[in-house]
PDB file of C-alpha atoms and ligand atoms in Angstrom:
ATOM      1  CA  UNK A   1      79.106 140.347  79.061  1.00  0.00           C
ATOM      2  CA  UNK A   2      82.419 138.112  78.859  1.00  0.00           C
ATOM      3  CA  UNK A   3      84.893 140.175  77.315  1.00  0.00           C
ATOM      4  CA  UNK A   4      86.643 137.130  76.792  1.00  0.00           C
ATOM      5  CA  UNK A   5      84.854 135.939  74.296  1.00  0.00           C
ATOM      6  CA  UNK A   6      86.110 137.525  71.605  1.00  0.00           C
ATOM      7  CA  UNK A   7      86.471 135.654  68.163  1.00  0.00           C
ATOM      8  CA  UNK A   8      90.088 135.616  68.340  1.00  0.00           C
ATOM      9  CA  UNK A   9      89.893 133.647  71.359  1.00  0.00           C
ATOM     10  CA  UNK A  10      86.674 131.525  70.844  1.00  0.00           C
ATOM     11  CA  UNK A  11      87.722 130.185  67.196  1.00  0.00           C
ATOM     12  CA  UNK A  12      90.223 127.180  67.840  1.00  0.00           C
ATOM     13  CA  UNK A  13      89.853 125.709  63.676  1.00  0.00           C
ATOM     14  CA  UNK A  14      90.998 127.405  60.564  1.00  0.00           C
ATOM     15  CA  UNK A  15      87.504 127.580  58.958  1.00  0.00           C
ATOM     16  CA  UNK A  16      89.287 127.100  55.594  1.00  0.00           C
ATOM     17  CA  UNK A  17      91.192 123.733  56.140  1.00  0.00           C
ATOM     18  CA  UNK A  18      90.424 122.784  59.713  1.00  0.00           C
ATOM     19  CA  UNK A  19      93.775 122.874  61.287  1.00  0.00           C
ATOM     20  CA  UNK A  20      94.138 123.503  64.743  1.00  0.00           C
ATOM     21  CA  UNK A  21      97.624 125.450  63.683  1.00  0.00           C
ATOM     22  CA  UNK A  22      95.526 128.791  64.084  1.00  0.00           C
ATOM     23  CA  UNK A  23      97.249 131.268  65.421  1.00  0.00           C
ATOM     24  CA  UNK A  24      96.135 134.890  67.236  1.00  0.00           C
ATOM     25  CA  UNK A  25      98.187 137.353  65.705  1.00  0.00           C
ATOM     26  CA  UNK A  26      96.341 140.516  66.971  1.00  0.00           C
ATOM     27  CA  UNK A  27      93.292 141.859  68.483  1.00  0.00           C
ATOM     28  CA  UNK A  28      91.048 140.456  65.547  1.00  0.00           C
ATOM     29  CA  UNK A  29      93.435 138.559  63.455  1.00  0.00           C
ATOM     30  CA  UNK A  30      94.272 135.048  63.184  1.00  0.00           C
ATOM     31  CA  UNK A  31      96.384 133.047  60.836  1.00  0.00           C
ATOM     32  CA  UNK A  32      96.395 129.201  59.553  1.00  0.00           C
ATOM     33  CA  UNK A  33      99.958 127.680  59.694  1.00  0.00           C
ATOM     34  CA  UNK A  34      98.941 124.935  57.471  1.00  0.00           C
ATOM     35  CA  UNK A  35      97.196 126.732  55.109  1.00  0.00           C
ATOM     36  CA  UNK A  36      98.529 130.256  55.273  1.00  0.00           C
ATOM     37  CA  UNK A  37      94.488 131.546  55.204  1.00  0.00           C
ATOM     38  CA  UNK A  38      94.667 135.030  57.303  1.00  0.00           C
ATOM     39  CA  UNK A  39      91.299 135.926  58.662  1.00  0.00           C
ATOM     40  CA  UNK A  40      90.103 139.536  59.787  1.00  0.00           C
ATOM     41  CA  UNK A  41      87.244 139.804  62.312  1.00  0.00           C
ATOM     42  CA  UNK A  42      86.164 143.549  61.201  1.00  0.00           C
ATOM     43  CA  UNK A  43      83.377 145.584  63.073  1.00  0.00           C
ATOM     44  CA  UNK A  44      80.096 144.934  61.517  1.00  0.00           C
ATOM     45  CA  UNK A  45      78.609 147.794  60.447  1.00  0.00           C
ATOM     46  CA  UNK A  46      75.097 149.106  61.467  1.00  0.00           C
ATOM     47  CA  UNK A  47      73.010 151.980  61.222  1.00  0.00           C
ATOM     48  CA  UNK A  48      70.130 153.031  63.554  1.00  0.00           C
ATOM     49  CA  UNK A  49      67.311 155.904  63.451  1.00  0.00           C
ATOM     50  CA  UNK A  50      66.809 158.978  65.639  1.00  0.00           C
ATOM     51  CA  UNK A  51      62.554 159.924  64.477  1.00  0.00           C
ATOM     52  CA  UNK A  52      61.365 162.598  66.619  1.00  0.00           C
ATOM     53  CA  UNK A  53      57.344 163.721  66.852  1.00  0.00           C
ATOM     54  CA  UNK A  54      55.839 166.861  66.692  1.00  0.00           C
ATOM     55  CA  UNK A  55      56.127 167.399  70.710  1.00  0.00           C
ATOM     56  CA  UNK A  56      60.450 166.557  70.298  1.00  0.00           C
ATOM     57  CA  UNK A  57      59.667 162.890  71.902  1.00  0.00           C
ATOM     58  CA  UNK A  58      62.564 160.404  70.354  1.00  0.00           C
ATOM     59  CA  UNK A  59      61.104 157.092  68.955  1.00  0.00           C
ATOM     60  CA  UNK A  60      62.413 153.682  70.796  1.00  0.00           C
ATOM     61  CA  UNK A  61      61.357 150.285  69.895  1.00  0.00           C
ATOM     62  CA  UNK A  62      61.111 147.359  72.225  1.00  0.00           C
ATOM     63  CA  UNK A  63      63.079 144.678  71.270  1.00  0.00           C
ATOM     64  CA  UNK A  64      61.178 141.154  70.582  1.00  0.00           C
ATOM     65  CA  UNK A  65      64.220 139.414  70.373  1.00  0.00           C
ATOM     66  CA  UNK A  66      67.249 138.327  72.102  1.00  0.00           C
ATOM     67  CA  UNK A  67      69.204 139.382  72.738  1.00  0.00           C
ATOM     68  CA  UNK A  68      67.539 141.924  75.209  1.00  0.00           C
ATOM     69  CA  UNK A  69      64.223 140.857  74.510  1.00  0.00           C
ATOM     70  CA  UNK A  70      61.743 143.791  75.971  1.00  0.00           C
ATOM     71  CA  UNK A  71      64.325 145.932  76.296  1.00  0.00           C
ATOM     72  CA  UNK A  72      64.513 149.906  74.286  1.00  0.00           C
ATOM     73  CA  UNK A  73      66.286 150.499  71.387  1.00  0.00           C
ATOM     74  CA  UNK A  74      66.741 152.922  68.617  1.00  0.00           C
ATOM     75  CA  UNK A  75      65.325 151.729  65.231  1.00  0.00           C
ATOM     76  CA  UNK A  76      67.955 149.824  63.213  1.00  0.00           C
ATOM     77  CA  UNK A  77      69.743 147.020  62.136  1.00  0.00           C
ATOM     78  CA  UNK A  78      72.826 145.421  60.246  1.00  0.00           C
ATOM     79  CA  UNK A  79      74.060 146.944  56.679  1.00  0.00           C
ATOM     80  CA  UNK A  80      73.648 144.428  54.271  1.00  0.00           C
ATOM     81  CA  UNK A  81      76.340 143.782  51.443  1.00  0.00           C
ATOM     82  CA  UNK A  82      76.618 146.546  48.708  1.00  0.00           C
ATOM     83  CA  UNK A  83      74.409 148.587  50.710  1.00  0.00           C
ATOM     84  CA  UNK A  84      74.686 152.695  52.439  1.00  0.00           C
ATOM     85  CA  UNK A  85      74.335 153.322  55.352  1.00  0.00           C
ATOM     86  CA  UNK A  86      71.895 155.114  54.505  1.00  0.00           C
ATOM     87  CA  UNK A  87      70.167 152.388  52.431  1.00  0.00           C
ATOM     88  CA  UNK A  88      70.337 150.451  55.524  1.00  0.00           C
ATOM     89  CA  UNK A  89      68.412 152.704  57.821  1.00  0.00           C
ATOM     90  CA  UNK A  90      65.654 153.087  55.193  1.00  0.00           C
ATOM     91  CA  UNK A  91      65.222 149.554  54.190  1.00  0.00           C
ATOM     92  CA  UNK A  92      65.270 149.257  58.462  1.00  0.00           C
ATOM     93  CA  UNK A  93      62.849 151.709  59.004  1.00  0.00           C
ATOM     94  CA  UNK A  94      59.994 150.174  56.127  1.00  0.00           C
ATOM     95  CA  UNK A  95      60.804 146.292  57.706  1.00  0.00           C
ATOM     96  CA  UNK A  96      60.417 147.162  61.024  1.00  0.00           C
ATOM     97  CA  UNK A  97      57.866 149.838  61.189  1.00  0.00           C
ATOM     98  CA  UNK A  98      56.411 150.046  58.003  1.00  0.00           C
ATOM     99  CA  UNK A  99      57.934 154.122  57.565  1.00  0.00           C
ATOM    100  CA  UNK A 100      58.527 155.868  54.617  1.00  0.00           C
ATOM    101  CA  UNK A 101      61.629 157.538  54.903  1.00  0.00           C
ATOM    102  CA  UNK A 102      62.182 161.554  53.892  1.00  0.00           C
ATOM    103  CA  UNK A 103      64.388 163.042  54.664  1.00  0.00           C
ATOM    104  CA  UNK A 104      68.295 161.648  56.504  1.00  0.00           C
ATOM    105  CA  UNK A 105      70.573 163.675  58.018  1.00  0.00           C
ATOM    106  CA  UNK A 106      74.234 162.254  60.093  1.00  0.00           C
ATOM    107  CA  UNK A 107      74.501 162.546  63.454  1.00  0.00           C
ATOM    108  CA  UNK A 108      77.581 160.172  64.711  1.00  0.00           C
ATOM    109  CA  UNK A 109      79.091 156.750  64.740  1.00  0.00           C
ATOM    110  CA  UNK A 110      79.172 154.632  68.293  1.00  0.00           C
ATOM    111  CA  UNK A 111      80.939 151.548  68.854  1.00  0.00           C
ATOM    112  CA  UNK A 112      78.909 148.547  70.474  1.00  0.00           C
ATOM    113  CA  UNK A 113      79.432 145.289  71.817  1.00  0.00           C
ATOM    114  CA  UNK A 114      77.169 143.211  72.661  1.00  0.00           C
ATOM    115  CA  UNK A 115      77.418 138.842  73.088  1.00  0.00           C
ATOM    116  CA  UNK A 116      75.493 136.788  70.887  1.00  0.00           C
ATOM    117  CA  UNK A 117      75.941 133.078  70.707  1.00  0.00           C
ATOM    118  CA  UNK A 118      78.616 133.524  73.634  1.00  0.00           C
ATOM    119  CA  UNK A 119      80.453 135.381  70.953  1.00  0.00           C
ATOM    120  CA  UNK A 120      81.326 139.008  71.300  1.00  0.00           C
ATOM    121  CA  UNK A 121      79.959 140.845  67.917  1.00  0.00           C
ATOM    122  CA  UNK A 122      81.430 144.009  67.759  1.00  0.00           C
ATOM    123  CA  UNK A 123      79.642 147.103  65.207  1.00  0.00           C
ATOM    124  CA  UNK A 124      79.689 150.479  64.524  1.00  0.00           C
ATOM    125  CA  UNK A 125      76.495 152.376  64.407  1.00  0.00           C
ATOM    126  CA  UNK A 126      76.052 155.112  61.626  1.00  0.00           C
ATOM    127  CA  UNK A 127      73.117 157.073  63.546  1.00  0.00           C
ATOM    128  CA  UNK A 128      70.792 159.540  61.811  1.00  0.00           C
ATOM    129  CA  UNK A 129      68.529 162.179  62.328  1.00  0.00           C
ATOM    130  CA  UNK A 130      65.600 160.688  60.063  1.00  0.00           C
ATOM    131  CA  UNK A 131      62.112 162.502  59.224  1.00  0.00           C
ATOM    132  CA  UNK A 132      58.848 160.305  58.045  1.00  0.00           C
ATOM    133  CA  UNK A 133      56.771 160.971  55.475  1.00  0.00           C
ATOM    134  CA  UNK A 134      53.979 160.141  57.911  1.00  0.00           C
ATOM    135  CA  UNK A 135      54.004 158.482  61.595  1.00  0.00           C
ATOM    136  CA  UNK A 136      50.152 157.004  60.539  1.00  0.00           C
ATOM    137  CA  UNK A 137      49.806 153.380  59.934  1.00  0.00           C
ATOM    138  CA  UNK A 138      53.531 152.952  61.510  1.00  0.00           C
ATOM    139  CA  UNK A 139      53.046 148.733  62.737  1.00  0.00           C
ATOM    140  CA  UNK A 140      55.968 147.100  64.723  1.00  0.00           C
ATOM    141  CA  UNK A 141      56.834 144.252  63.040  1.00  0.00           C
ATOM    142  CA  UNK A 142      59.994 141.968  61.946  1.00  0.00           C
ATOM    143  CA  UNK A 143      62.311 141.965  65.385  1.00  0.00           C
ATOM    144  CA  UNK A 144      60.361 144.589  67.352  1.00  0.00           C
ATOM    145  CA  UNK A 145      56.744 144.234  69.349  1.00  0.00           C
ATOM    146  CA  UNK A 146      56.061 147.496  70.259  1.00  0.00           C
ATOM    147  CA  UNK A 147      56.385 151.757  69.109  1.00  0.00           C
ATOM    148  CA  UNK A 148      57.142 154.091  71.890  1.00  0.00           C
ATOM    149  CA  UNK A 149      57.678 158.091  72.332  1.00  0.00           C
ATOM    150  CA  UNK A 150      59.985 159.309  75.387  1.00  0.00           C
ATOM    151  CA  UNK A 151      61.318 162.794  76.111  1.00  0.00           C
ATOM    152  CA  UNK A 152      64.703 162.370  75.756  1.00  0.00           C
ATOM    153  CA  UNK A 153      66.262 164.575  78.657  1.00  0.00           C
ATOM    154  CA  UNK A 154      63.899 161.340  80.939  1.00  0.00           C
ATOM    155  CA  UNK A 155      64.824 157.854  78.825  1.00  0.00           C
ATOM    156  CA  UNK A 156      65.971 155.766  81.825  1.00  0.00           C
ATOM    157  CA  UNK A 157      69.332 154.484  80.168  1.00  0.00           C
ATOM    158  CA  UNK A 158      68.947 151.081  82.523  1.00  0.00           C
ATOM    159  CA  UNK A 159      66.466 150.365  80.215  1.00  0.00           C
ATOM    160  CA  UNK A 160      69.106 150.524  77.061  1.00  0.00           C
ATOM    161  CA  UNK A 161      71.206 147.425  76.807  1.00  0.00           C
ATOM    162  CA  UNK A 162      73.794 148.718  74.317  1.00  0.00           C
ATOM    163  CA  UNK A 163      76.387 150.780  74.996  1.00  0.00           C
ATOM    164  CA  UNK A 164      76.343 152.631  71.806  1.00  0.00           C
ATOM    165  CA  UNK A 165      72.388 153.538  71.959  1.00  0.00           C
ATOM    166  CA  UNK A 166      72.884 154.748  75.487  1.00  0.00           C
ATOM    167  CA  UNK A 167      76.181 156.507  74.299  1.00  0.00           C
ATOM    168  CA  UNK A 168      74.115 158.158  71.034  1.00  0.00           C
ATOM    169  CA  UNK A 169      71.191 159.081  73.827  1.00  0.00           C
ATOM    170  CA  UNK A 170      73.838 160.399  76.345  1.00  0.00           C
ATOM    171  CA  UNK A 171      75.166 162.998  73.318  1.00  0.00           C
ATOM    172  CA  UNK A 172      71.503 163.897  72.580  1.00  0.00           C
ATOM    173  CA  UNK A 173      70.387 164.857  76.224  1.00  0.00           C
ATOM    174  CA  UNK A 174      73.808 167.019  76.189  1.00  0.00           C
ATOM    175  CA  UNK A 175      73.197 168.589  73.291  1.00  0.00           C
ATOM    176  CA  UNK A 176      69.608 169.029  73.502  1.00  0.00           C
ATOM    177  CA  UNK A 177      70.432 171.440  76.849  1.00  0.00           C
TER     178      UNK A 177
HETATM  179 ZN1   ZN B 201      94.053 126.540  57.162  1.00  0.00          ZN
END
């Protein structure tokens, strides 16, 4: 990952008027000179799912997408406008695995960064503690091709690409002991 390419530094155009008088005036802030538009690149938020079985095993998804295609993840995905968190995670949950959600509980935030159209995207994941209704008729569908049950104390964090499902795996195994 280029940590250079952050937004501040990638975007050359105000996206409002087009002038090239667009200035970096902090770590996420720019500002037209022509046009006086000020624009904010905020954290996206996200939420994402810890499901465990009956034997303690944490659900991970492989990803069918880039970026990280084949690689594990937690179940998840972006918070749409006007939505919870915890909205998010259950409208996730039903596209990408068919689940009926019952019960949600918090477990922590984690920053990630990952690059996506040679643009660093930066979020914050709201991660819960989630119980099914069922775990029959659970399909992978939408952006993931396959359903998968590791003990969590032996998840091979190579296999995680982002740093804040490795860091929300990391806190389980230590608090887990
Ligand atoms: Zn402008």
């Amino acid at each position: 990952m280029n940590l250079k390419n952050n937004p501040v530094d990638l975007l050359h155009f105000c996206p409002k008027c087009g002038s090239a008088n667009f200035a970096t005036t902090g770590p996420r802030s720019k500002h037209c000179g022509n046009c006086s538009f000020n624009y904010f690149f905020n954290t996206s938020a996200a939420a994402s799912a810890l499901v465990f079985d009956e034997k303690g095993r944490l659900m991970l998804t492989r990803r069918a997408i880039n970026p990280h295609k084949g690689k594990l993840d937690l179940p998840g995905g972006f918070v749409e406008y006007y939505e919870t968190a915890e909205e998010a995670i259950t409208r996730e949950l039903h596209e990408e695995l068919g689940a009926e959600v019952a019960e949600i509980n918090y477990f922590g935030t984690f920053p990630n960064q990952y690059e996506f159209s040679g643009m660093i995207v930066h979020t914050l994941d709201s991660t819960f503690v989630i119980k099914l209704k069922t775990f029959d008729n659970l399909i992978p569908q939408d952006d993931i091709s396959a359903i998968e049950f590791h003990d969590p104390a032996t998840i091979e964090l190579d296999e995680i690409p982002f740093n804040s499902i490795r860091n929300t795996i990391t806190l389980l195994q230590k608090t887990k002991k």
